[in-house]
Short mmCIF file of C-alpha atoms (C1' of nucleotides) in Angstrom, two decimals:
data_model
loop_
_atom_site.label_atom_id
_atom_site.label_comp_id
_atom_site.label_asym_id
_atom_site.label_seq_id
_atom_site.Cartn_x
_atom_site.Cartn_y
_atom_site.Cartn_z
CA UNK W 692 -15.58 -46.77 5.22
CA UNK W 693 -16.46 -50.21 4.23
CA UNK W 694 -20.03 -49.44 5.77
CA UNK W 695 -20.67 -53.26 6.61
CA UNK W 696 -21.55 -53.95 10.01
CA UNK W 697 -20.00 -56.99 9.79
CA UNK W 698 -16.49 -56.10 10.06
CA UNK W 699 -13.32 -57.61 12.26
CA UNK W 700 -12.83 -56.08 15.64
CA UNK W 701 -9.52 -54.94 14.40
CA UNK W 702 -11.43 -53.29 11.39
CA UNK W 703 -13.68 -51.16 13.76
CA UNK W 704 -11.14 -50.08 15.48
CA UNK W 705 -9.31 -48.74 12.39
CA UNK W 706 -12.07 -47.15 10.92
CA UNK W 707 -12.98 -45.52 14.36
CA UNK W 708 -9.64 -43.89 14.71
CA UNK W 709 -9.49 -42.93 11.24
CA UNK W 710 -11.97 -40.87 12.48
CA UNK W 711 -11.75 -39.33 16.03
CA UNK W 712 -8.12 -38.73 14.71
CA UNK W 713 -9.75 -36.55 11.68
CA UNK W 714 -12.31 -34.83 13.85
CA UNK W 715 -10.28 -34.09 17.50
CA UNK W 716 -7.03 -34.12 15.66
CA UNK W 717 -4.44 -37.28 17.05
CA UNK W 718 -3.55 -35.93 20.26
CA UNK W 719 -7.46 -35.11 21.22
CA UNK W 720 -8.39 -38.16 20.32
CA UNK W 721 -8.31 -41.07 22.82
CA UNK W 722 -8.55 -44.34 22.63
CA UNK W 723 -11.13 -45.00 25.02
CA UNK W 724 -13.11 -42.68 22.39
CA UNK W 725 -12.39 -45.10 19.65
CA UNK W 726 -12.63 -47.82 21.72
CA UNK W 727 -16.10 -47.14 22.53
CA UNK W 728 -17.19 -45.90 18.44
CA UNK W 729 -15.73 -49.13 17.83
CA UNK W 730 -17.96 -50.88 20.51
CA UNK W 731 -15.41 -52.58 21.92
CA UNK W 732 -12.92 -51.70 25.22
CA UNK W 733 -10.52 -49.95 25.41
CA UNK W 734 -7.69 -53.05 26.21
CA UNK W 735 -8.20 -54.52 22.52
CA UNK W 736 -7.19 -52.02 21.19
CA UNK W 737 -3.75 -52.05 22.47
CA UNK W 738 -4.16 -55.82 22.20
CA UNK W 739 -4.58 -55.28 18.32
CA UNK W 740 -2.25 -51.68 17.59
CA UNK W 741 -0.35 -52.20 21.45
CA UNK W 742 -0.15 -48.32 21.43
CA UNK W 743 -1.58 -44.54 19.89
CA UNK W 744 1.04 -44.16 18.11
CA UNK W 745 1.17 -47.85 16.15
CA UNK W 746 -2.39 -47.50 15.46
CA UNK W 747 -1.87 -44.31 14.15
CA UNK W 748 0.64 -46.11 11.68
CA UNK W 749 -0.98 -48.50 10.94
CA UNK W 750 -4.35 -45.63 9.77
CA UNK W 751 -1.65 -44.38 7.61
CA UNK W 752 -0.39 -47.86 5.71
CA UNK W 753 -4.25 -48.57 5.11
CA UNK W 754 -4.75 -44.69 3.93
CA UNK W 755 -1.28 -45.57 1.18
CA UNK W 756 -2.93 -48.32 0.39
CA UNK W 757 -6.49 -46.58 -0.77
CA UNK W 758 -4.96 -44.38 -2.82
CA UNK W 759 -3.34 -47.11 -4.34
CA UNK W 760 -6.69 -47.99 -5.24
CA UNK W 761 -7.70 -44.89 -6.54
CA UNK W 762 -4.70 -44.26 -8.48
CA UNK W 763 -4.75 -46.47 -10.29
CA UNK W 764 -8.34 -46.20 -11.20
CA UNK W 765 -7.56 -42.69 -12.04
CA UNK W 766 -4.78 -44.04 -14.50
CA UNK W 767 -7.81 -46.54 -15.82
CA UNK W 768 -10.03 -44.18 -16.39
CA UNK W 769 -9.91 -42.30 -19.90
CA UNK W 770 -10.90 -38.78 -18.37
CA UNK W 771 -8.04 -36.81 -21.07
CA UNK W 772 -6.97 -33.51 -19.80
CA UNK W 773 -9.42 -33.74 -16.42
CA UNK W 774 -7.89 -30.57 -14.26
CA UNK W 775 -9.47 -31.93 -11.92
CA UNK W 776 -7.75 -34.95 -11.22
CA UNK W 777 -7.38 -33.80 -7.76
CA UNK W 778 -10.74 -33.33 -6.76
CA UNK W 779 -10.88 -36.47 -8.27
CA UNK W 780 -8.63 -37.60 -6.13
CA UNK W 781 -10.49 -36.18 -3.40
CA UNK W 782 -13.87 -37.36 -3.81
CA UNK W 783 -13.24 -40.78 -3.56
CA UNK W 784 -11.52 -40.30 -0.21
CA UNK W 785 -14.15 -37.80 0.62
CA UNK W 786 -14.25 -39.16 4.32
CA UNK W 787 -11.14 -39.81 4.92
CA UNK W 788 -11.29 -35.84 4.17
CA UNK W 789 -10.20 -34.36 7.62
CA UNK W 790 -7.79 -37.46 8.53
CA UNK W 791 -5.69 -36.74 5.21
CA UNK W 792 -5.44 -33.29 5.60
CA UNK W 793 -4.45 -33.48 9.21
CA UNK W 794 -1.17 -35.76 8.91
CA UNK W 795 -0.41 -33.63 5.58
CA UNK W 796 -0.20 -30.38 7.14
CA UNK W 797 1.88 -32.38 9.38
CA UNK W 798 3.87 -33.97 6.77
CA UNK W 799 2.62 -37.39 7.91
CA UNK W 800 1.05 -39.80 5.02
CA UNK W 801 4.00 -39.28 2.34
CA UNK W 802 2.50 -42.11 0.13
CA UNK W 803 -0.16 -40.11 -0.91
CA UNK W 804 1.73 -37.25 -1.56
CA UNK W 805 3.61 -38.56 -3.57
CA UNK W 806 1.16 -40.56 -5.57
CA UNK W 807 -0.95 -37.15 -6.00
CA UNK W 808 2.98 -35.22 -7.40
CA UNK W 809 2.89 -38.27 -9.72
CA UNK W 810 -0.99 -38.74 -11.25
CA UNK W 811 -0.46 -33.93 -12.11
CA UNK W 812 3.17 -35.39 -13.20
CA UNK W 813 1.64 -37.59 -15.83
CA UNK W 814 -0.79 -34.87 -16.47
CA UNK W 815 1.94 -32.24 -17.27
CA UNK W 816 3.53 -34.79 -19.52
CA UNK W 817 0.64 -34.51 -21.88
CA UNK W 818 -0.15 -30.76 -21.82
CA UNK W 819 3.74 -30.31 -21.89
CA UNK W 820 4.19 -31.46 -25.33
CA UNK W 821 1.70 -28.28 -26.55
CA UNK W 822 3.98 -26.52 -24.94
CA UNK W 823 6.72 -24.40 -27.52
CA UNK W 824 10.13 -22.91 -24.79
CA UNK W 825 11.58 -25.45 -22.82
CA UNK W 826 10.08 -25.43 -18.76
CA UNK W 827 13.22 -24.49 -16.74
CA UNK W 828 12.95 -26.90 -13.84
CA UNK W 829 12.59 -30.54 -13.61
CA UNK W 830 8.82 -31.82 -14.41
CA UNK W 831 9.31 -33.78 -10.78
CA UNK W 832 9.12 -30.06 -9.21
CA UNK W 833 6.50 -28.32 -11.26
CA UNK W 834 4.21 -31.20 -10.20
CA UNK W 835 5.02 -31.41 -6.55
CA UNK W 836 4.60 -27.47 -6.16
CA UNK W 837 1.42 -28.09 -8.61
CA UNK W 838 -0.12 -30.58 -6.86
CA UNK W 839 0.57 -28.78 -3.02
CA UNK W 840 -1.56 -26.15 -4.66
CA UNK W 841 -3.78 -28.29 -5.99
CA UNK W 842 -4.47 -29.26 -1.83
CA UNK W 843 -4.36 -25.61 -0.70
CA UNK W 844 -8.15 -25.18 -0.95
CA UNK W 845 -8.67 -28.86 1.19
CA UNK W 846 -6.13 -27.35 3.22
CA UNK W 847 -7.05 -24.12 4.06
CA UNK W 848 -11.68 -25.22 3.43
CA UNK W 849 -12.45 -22.56 6.12
CA UNK W 850 -11.14 -20.02 4.97
CA UNK W 851 -11.49 -20.50 1.47
CA UNK W 852 -15.71 -20.84 2.55
CA UNK W 853 -15.82 -17.41 4.73
CA UNK W 854 -13.90 -16.02 1.11
CA UNK W 855 -15.94 -17.43 -1.08
CA UNK W 856 -19.35 -16.54 1.43
CA UNK W 857 -20.13 -20.61 0.55
CA UNK W 858 -18.94 -23.70 1.61
CA UNK W 859 -16.88 -24.75 -0.51
CA UNK W 860 -17.84 -28.78 0.87
CA UNK W 861 -21.13 -27.42 -0.74
CA UNK W 862 -22.42 -28.46 -4.50
CA UNK W 863 -22.98 -24.47 -4.56
CA UNK W 864 -19.32 -23.93 -3.56
CA UNK W 865 -17.90 -27.45 -5.49
CA UNK W 866 -19.36 -25.07 -8.48
CA UNK W 867 -18.33 -21.40 -7.38
CA UNK W 868 -15.26 -23.13 -6.73
CA UNK W 869 -14.25 -24.55 -10.60
CA UNK W 870 -15.18 -21.49 -11.80
CA UNK W 871 -12.83 -19.96 -9.77
CA UNK W 872 -10.07 -22.76 -10.76
CA UNK W 873 -11.49 -22.07 -14.07
CA UNK W 874 -9.91 -18.73 -14.20
CA UNK W 875 -7.29 -18.78 -12.83
CA UNK W 876 -5.59 -21.70 -14.78
CA UNK W 877 -6.38 -19.84 -18.29
CA UNK W 878 -4.63 -17.09 -17.16
CA UNK W 879 -1.71 -16.61 -15.70
CA UNK W 880 -0.19 -13.97 -13.23
CA UNK W 881 2.81 -13.72 -15.74
CA UNK W 882 3.55 -13.07 -19.32
CA UNK W 883 6.83 -15.73 -20.46
CA UNK W 884 8.39 -11.81 -21.00
CA UNK W 885 7.88 -10.82 -17.09
CA UNK W 886 8.81 -14.37 -15.90
CA UNK W 887 12.58 -14.44 -18.13
CA UNK W 888 12.49 -10.70 -16.54
CA UNK W 889 12.53 -12.10 -12.89
CA UNK W 890 13.94 -14.90 -13.10
CA UNK W 891 16.68 -12.89 -14.65
CA UNK W 892 16.53 -10.15 -11.46
CA UNK W 893 16.91 -13.79 -9.05
CA UNK W 894 20.01 -13.28 -6.86
CA UNK W 895 20.72 -16.74 -7.68
CA UNK W 896 23.67 -17.75 -9.72
CA UNK W 897 22.08 -19.63 -12.37
CA UNK W 898 21.62 -23.04 -11.36
CA UNK W 899 20.87 -26.02 -13.31
CA UNK W 900 17.66 -28.27 -14.28
CA UNK W 901 17.20 -30.17 -10.44
CA UNK Y 1495 9.78 -12.53 18.40
CA UNK Y 1496 11.64 -9.04 20.11
CA UNK Y 1497 14.03 -10.43 20.51
CA UNK Y 1498 15.04 -8.17 23.34
CA UNK Y 1499 16.05 -9.25 27.09
CA UNK Y 1500 14.38 -7.07 29.03
CA UNK Y 1501 10.63 -8.08 28.36
CA UNK Y 1502 8.22 -7.77 30.07
CA UNK Y 1503 7.17 -11.29 31.92
CA UNK Y 1504 3.42 -11.54 30.08
CA UNK Y 1505 5.30 -10.78 26.95
CA UNK Y 1506 7.64 -12.84 27.64
CA UNK Y 1507 4.80 -15.20 28.14
CA UNK Y 1508 3.09 -14.15 25.12
CA UNK Y 1509 6.46 -15.14 22.72
CA UNK Y 1510 7.58 -18.03 24.94
CA UNK Y 1511 3.82 -20.02 23.93
CA UNK Y 1512 4.13 -18.67 20.12
CA UNK Y 1513 7.55 -21.39 19.51
CA UNK Y 1514 5.21 -23.58 22.07
CA UNK Y 1515 2.84 -23.91 20.26
CA UNK Y 1516 4.35 -23.93 16.95
CA UNK Y 1517 7.10 -26.16 17.56
CA UNK Y 1518 4.37 -28.35 19.05
CA UNK Y 1519 1.22 -27.74 18.75
CA UNK Y 1520 -1.55 -26.34 20.90
CA UNK Y 1521 -1.99 -29.87 22.54
CA UNK Y 1522 1.39 -30.55 23.74
CA UNK Y 1523 1.97 -27.52 24.68
CA UNK Y 1524 2.38 -27.67 27.88
CA UNK Y 1525 2.00 -24.33 30.47
CA UNK Y 1526 4.67 -25.48 32.85
CA UNK Y 1527 6.73 -25.78 28.81
CA UNK Y 1528 6.08 -22.46 28.70
CA UNK Y 1529 6.53 -20.82 32.04
CA UNK Y 1530 10.24 -22.19 31.98
CA UNK Y 1531 10.99 -20.97 28.53
CA UNK Y 1532 9.29 -17.98 30.23
CA UNK Y 1533 11.19 -17.97 33.15
CA UNK Y 1534 8.60 -17.95 35.02
CA UNK Y 1535 6.51 -19.83 36.73
CA UNK Y 1536 3.44 -21.69 35.93
CA UNK Y 1537 1.28 -19.51 38.43
CA UNK Y 1538 2.73 -16.13 36.87
CA UNK Y 1539 0.64 -18.16 33.30
CA UNK Y 1540 -2.25 -18.02 34.28
CA UNK Y 1541 -2.11 -14.77 36.65
CA UNK Y 1542 -1.52 -12.49 33.50
CA UNK Y 1543 -3.91 -14.95 31.47
CA UNK Y 1544 -6.43 -17.14 32.33
CA UNK Y 1545 -6.35 -20.37 31.13
CA UNK Y 1546 -4.26 -21.99 28.36
CA UNK Y 1547 -6.79 -21.02 25.43
CA UNK Y 1548 -6.60 -17.42 26.47
CA UNK Y 1549 -2.95 -18.05 26.30
CA UNK Y 1550 -4.09 -18.76 22.15
CA UNK Y 1551 -6.31 -16.24 21.23
CA UNK Y 1552 -2.97 -13.44 22.99
CA UNK Y 1553 -1.04 -14.87 21.05
CA UNK Y 1554 -2.86 -15.04 17.49
CA UNK Y 1555 -4.40 -10.83 18.61
CA UNK Y 1556 -0.81 -10.03 19.11
CA UNK Y 1557 0.37 -11.69 15.86
CA UNK Y 1558 -3.02 -10.03 13.92
CA UNK Y 1559 -1.31 -7.08 14.64
CA UNK Y 1560 2.56 -7.73 13.49
CA UNK Y 1561 -0.07 -8.62 10.82
CA UNK Y 1562 -1.53 -5.67 9.81
CA UNK Y 1563 1.24 -3.14 10.34
CA UNK Y 1564 3.27 -5.06 7.74
CA UNK Y 1565 0.45 -4.91 5.34
CA UNK Y 1566 0.57 -1.54 5.78
CA UNK Y 1567 4.91 -1.94 5.22
CA UNK Y 1568 4.29 -3.71 1.56
CA UNK Y 1569 1.39 -1.35 0.65
CA UNK Y 1570 3.68 1.62 0.97
CA UNK Y 1571 6.41 0.46 0.13
CA UNK Y 1572 6.59 0.87 -4.37
CA UNK Y 1573 7.82 -3.32 -5.64
CA UNK Y 1574 5.66 -2.67 -8.07
CA UNK Y 1575 4.35 -6.60 -10.16
CA UNK Y 1576 5.32 -8.20 -7.10
CA UNK Y 1577 4.59 -12.10 -6.97
CA UNK Y 1578 5.63 -12.43 -4.22
CA UNK Y 1579 3.79 -10.19 -2.11
CA UNK Y 1580 3.09 -13.65 -0.36
CA UNK Y 1581 7.43 -13.74 0.49
CA UNK Y 1582 7.70 -10.89 2.15
CA UNK Y 1583 5.08 -11.24 4.41
CA UNK Y 1584 6.44 -14.34 4.90
CA UNK Y 1585 9.48 -13.63 5.76
CA UNK Y 1586 8.53 -11.14 7.78
CA UNK Y 1587 6.48 -13.08 9.99
CA UNK Y 1588 9.51 -15.82 9.16
CA UNK Y 1589 9.75 -16.93 13.25
CA UNK Y 1590 6.14 -17.58 13.85
CA UNK Y 1591 6.15 -20.14 10.11
CA UNK Y 1592 5.40 -22.92 12.87
CA UNK Y 1593 2.48 -21.36 14.21
CA UNK Y 1594 0.90 -20.10 11.92
CA UNK Y 1595 0.87 -23.00 9.65
CA UNK Y 1596 -0.54 -24.79 12.29
CA UNK Y 1597 -3.15 -21.42 13.38
CA UNK Y 1598 -4.74 -21.55 9.99
CA UNK Y 1599 -5.31 -24.96 9.01
CA UNK Y 1600 -6.79 -24.83 12.37
CA UNK Y 1601 -9.46 -22.62 10.78
CA UNK Y 1602 -8.40 -19.99 13.37
CA UNK Y 1603 -6.09 -16.30 12.77
CA UNK Y 1604 -8.92 -15.39 10.09
CA UNK Y 1605 -7.63 -12.16 9.63
CA UNK Y 1606 -4.16 -13.41 8.76
CA UNK Y 1607 -5.33 -14.39 6.28
CA UNK Y 1608 -8.20 -11.70 5.17
CA UNK Y 1609 -5.06 -9.48 5.52
CA UNK Y 1610 -3.46 -12.13 2.46
CA UNK Y 1611 -6.78 -11.98 0.30
CA UNK Y 1612 -6.71 -7.94 0.48
CA UNK Y 1613 -3.41 -7.53 -0.41
CA UNK Y 1614 -3.05 -10.30 -3.75
CA UNK Y 1615 -6.66 -8.57 -4.52
CA UNK Y 1616 -5.46 -5.59 -4.40
CA UNK Y 1617 -2.30 -7.32 -6.81
CA UNK Y 1618 -5.28 -8.63 -9.37
CA UNK Y 1619 -7.16 -5.19 -9.51
CA UNK Y 1620 -3.60 -4.04 -11.16
CA UNK Y 1621 -3.18 -7.26 -13.02
CA UNK Y 1622 -7.27 -7.21 -14.49
CA UNK Y 1623 -6.68 -3.70 -16.34
CA UNK Y 1624 -4.51 -5.44 -18.86
CA UNK Y 1625 -7.11 -8.44 -18.99
CA UNK Y 1626 -9.08 -8.44 -22.28
CA UNK Y 1627 -11.59 -10.59 -20.84
CA UNK Y 1628 -14.39 -9.74 -18.30
CA UNK Y 1629 -13.31 -12.74 -15.05
CA UNK Y 1630 -17.07 -14.57 -14.72
CA UNK Y 1631 -15.94 -14.91 -10.14
CA UNK Y 1632 -15.59 -11.61 -8.43
CA UNK Y 1633 -11.81 -10.53 -8.06
CA UNK Y 1634 -13.09 -11.51 -4.28
CA UNK Y 1635 -13.32 -15.46 -4.44
CA UNK Y 1636 -9.97 -15.24 -7.10
CA UNK Y 1637 -8.00 -13.60 -4.92
CA UNK Y 1638 -9.20 -16.18 -1.48
CA UNK Y 1639 -8.53 -19.25 -3.97
CA UNK Y 1640 -5.51 -17.57 -5.26
CA UNK Y 1641 -4.08 -16.54 -1.56
CA UNK Y 1642 -4.85 -20.49 -0.54
CA UNK Y 1643 -2.30 -21.18 -3.66
CA UNK Y 1644 0.03 -18.80 -2.38
CA UNK Y 1645 0.17 -20.36 1.11
CA UNK Y 1646 -0.07 -24.20 0.35
CA UNK Y 1647 3.62 -24.33 -0.40
CA UNK Y 1648 4.37 -23.23 3.33
CA UNK Y 1649 1.61 -25.84 4.85
CA UNK Y 1650 2.90 -28.42 3.23
CA UNK Y 1651 6.79 -27.46 2.81
CA UNK Y 1652 7.27 -31.50 3.84
CA UNK Y 1653 6.26 -32.43 0.99
CA UNK Y 1654 7.19 -30.14 -1.02
CA UNK Y 1655 10.75 -30.17 0.19
CA UNK Y 1656 10.88 -33.79 -0.30
CA UNK Y 1657 9.32 -33.85 -4.03
CA UNK Y 1658 12.10 -31.35 -4.39
CA UNK Y 1659 14.61 -32.33 -2.99
CA UNK Y 1660 15.70 -29.96 -0.98
CA UNK Y 1661 14.92 -28.31 2.13
CA UNK Y 1662 11.85 -24.78 0.82
CA UNK Y 1663 13.17 -22.67 4.06
CA UNK Y 1664 17.09 -22.88 2.82
CA UNK Y 1665 18.37 -20.55 0.30
CA UNK Y 1666 18.28 -23.39 -2.65
CA UNK Y 1667 15.36 -23.90 -1.65
CA UNK Y 1668 14.03 -20.71 -2.40
CA UNK Y 1669 15.90 -20.20 -5.25
CA UNK Y 1670 14.58 -23.30 -6.68
CA UNK Y 1671 10.73 -22.22 -5.69
CA UNK Y 1672 11.08 -19.19 -6.89
CA UNK Y 1673 11.74 -20.26 -10.46
CA UNK Y 1674 8.95 -23.14 -10.48
CA UNK Y 1675 6.55 -20.64 -9.56
CA UNK Y 1676 7.62 -18.25 -12.57
CA UNK Y 1677 8.07 -20.69 -15.04
CA UNK Y 1678 4.88 -22.10 -13.68
CA UNK Y 1679 2.47 -18.76 -13.03
CA UNK Y 1680 3.65 -17.50 -17.17
CA UNK Y 1681 1.89 -21.01 -18.30
CA UNK Y 1682 -1.38 -21.68 -18.02
CA UNK Y 1683 -2.66 -25.32 -16.99
CA UNK Y 1684 -5.94 -24.17 -19.72
CA UNK Y 1685 -6.49 -21.99 -22.77
CA UNK Y 1686 -9.06 -19.80 -22.71
CA UNK Y 1687 -10.77 -22.10 -25.16
CA UNK Y 1688 -10.48 -24.70 -23.67
CA UNK Y 1689 -12.02 -23.33 -19.75
CA UNK Y 1690 -15.15 -22.00 -22.07
CA UNK Y 1691 -15.40 -25.70 -23.01
CA UNK Y 1692 -14.97 -26.76 -19.38
CA UNK Y 1693 -17.48 -24.75 -18.14
CA UNK Y 1694 -20.35 -24.94 -20.87
CA UNK Y 1695 -19.53 -28.45 -19.44
CA UNK Y 1696 -20.12 -27.20 -15.50
CA UNK Y 1697 -23.37 -29.36 -13.91
CA UNK Y 1698 -25.04 -25.96 -12.56
CA UNK Y 1699 -26.84 -23.90 -14.38
CA UNK Y 1700 -25.17 -21.23 -14.62
CA UNK Y 1701 -24.82 -19.32 -11.74
CA UNK Y 1702 -24.43 -15.20 -11.54
CA UNK Y 1703 -21.38 -13.50 -10.34
CA UNK Y 1704 -20.43 -14.24 -6.59
"C1'" DG O 1037 -9.47 -62.37 21.36
"C1'" DT O 1038 -11.88 -60.00 24.06
"C1'" DC O 1039 -13.15 -57.82 28.77
"C1'" DT O 1040 -12.54 -55.36 33.90
"C1'" DA O 1041 -9.58 -53.20 36.94
"C1'" DT O 1042 -5.08 -51.17 38.81
"C1'" DA O 1043 -1.25 -48.37 38.45
"C1'" DT O 1044 1.26 -43.74 36.86
"C1'" DA O 1045 1.92 -39.24 35.24
"C1'" DA O 1046 0.87 -36.11 32.96
"C1'" DT O 1047 -1.60 -31.41 32.91
"C1'" DG O 1048 -4.49 -27.18 33.50
"C1'" DA O 1049 -6.10 -25.59 37.81
"C1'" DT O 1050 -6.63 -23.08 41.77
"C1'" DA O 1051 -5.20 -20.90 46.57
"C1'" DG O 1052 -2.94 -18.74 49.26
"C1'" DA O 1053 2.61 -16.99 50.72
"C1'" DC O 1054 5.35 -13.39 49.46
"C1'" DG C 848 3.50 -9.09 40.43
"C1'" DT C 849 5.19 -13.53 41.48
"C1'" DC C 850 6.21 -17.65 43.71
"C1'" DT C 851 5.13 -22.51 45.53
"C1'" DA C 852 2.01 -26.57 46.95
"C1'" DT C 853 -1.95 -28.71 45.39
"C1'" DC C 854 -6.29 -30.46 44.06
"C1'" DA C 855 -9.03 -32.94 41.04
"C1'" DT C 856 -8.85 -34.76 35.99
"C1'" DT C 857 -7.26 -37.74 31.93
"C1'" DA C 858 -4.99 -41.06 29.62
"C1'" DT C 859 -1.82 -43.98 28.76
"C1'" DA C 860 -0.34 -48.22 29.54
"C1'" DT C 861 -0.54 -52.67 31.93
"C1'" DA C 862 -2.14 -56.72 34.26
"C1'" DG C 863 -4.55 -60.54 34.64
"C1'" DA C 864 -8.82 -62.85 33.86
"C1'" DC C 865 -12.42 -64.79 31.43
#
DNA sequence: GTCTATATAATGATAGAC
DNA sequence: GTCTATCATTATATAGAC
């Protein structure tokens, strides 16, 4: 959260909003509470942002900017074939995790999701080179679903933590999670033959690549 | 939603609450709105459930009962090696999709999640028989993460729909999604060697199975 | 840019009649 | 079991002073 104490009031309000929205959700969070955290009056919040909705929009926009920067940094980074492209992004985005989680399930923060899909597609393009059979669906489609799956653990972290017996955001949890993901990602649920058979049994007419 | 018109007022309120909570979220949903949908007075809601929170608890409990029934039905069903165990559950639970989605991301509806994990673990036990190498993590752990991933598309359906270019809950979307999942599940992201190499590079000390 | 004070509107909870 | 009426709280939005 920019960690400096001498931020403009506007920035302090925005950061406070990010925290409150993340912690309590948009509805439960109050302008007064945000103002208190930012150490300003509720009137000033209105002066700068106009309304609660607009304040949320400002939060989304700020996050999108940040994600763009992270995106560039990850791309520049030479770390090859890292499955953890999502973990990396999420780590960088750490303090905003709660906010992002809520935003995503509410269908907001589109630029954020789409950036991660791009990243995933890049990685997948590499993997596709080693692949013998031609994919039956576009890379974009596979990257999208793959991204959703990669975000699932974060989205459902309470349940995953319960199932794993350890908080997934703790060091132990991260370690265990990494091992689980490694196992899952190296052991396909279906053989190519099984997949083909199931695909043949699909109700819809055979369709074009989309 | 039990679809009968002649339900007890209590049941009508509960069903209306399920819809309102799902559509608008718990905070935004109002007792008055729920009462209106159920065609009763707001006073009666209080009479039957005491408070908004208690009403939500009743919704969760009702859903848990339903899921248990679905669970039993799926288990009894001879459909073998169906990847779609989640789709099946979700289809049966269709009208409550929005409610479930919100409940899950808020860390609620534990019994629901845990039941699906059980189902997933059962299916995985079958798959493990065909497996040569010994998994490095418990089946419970793998089933948990796997379940979270399987639920991801539902959780993030707006974003997935946007990425796919088609509503995932439409017939076309379901068809495309099925093909994507088939492709993803039959093409591991990592080879066993790669996975082993990455596991070796993991920071934590090698750990016991958990 | 920043504050205080107030208007206005909803909502959850409650009490009590039928 | 069901309703009407009302209270008390809380939050956003607003207006205007410094």
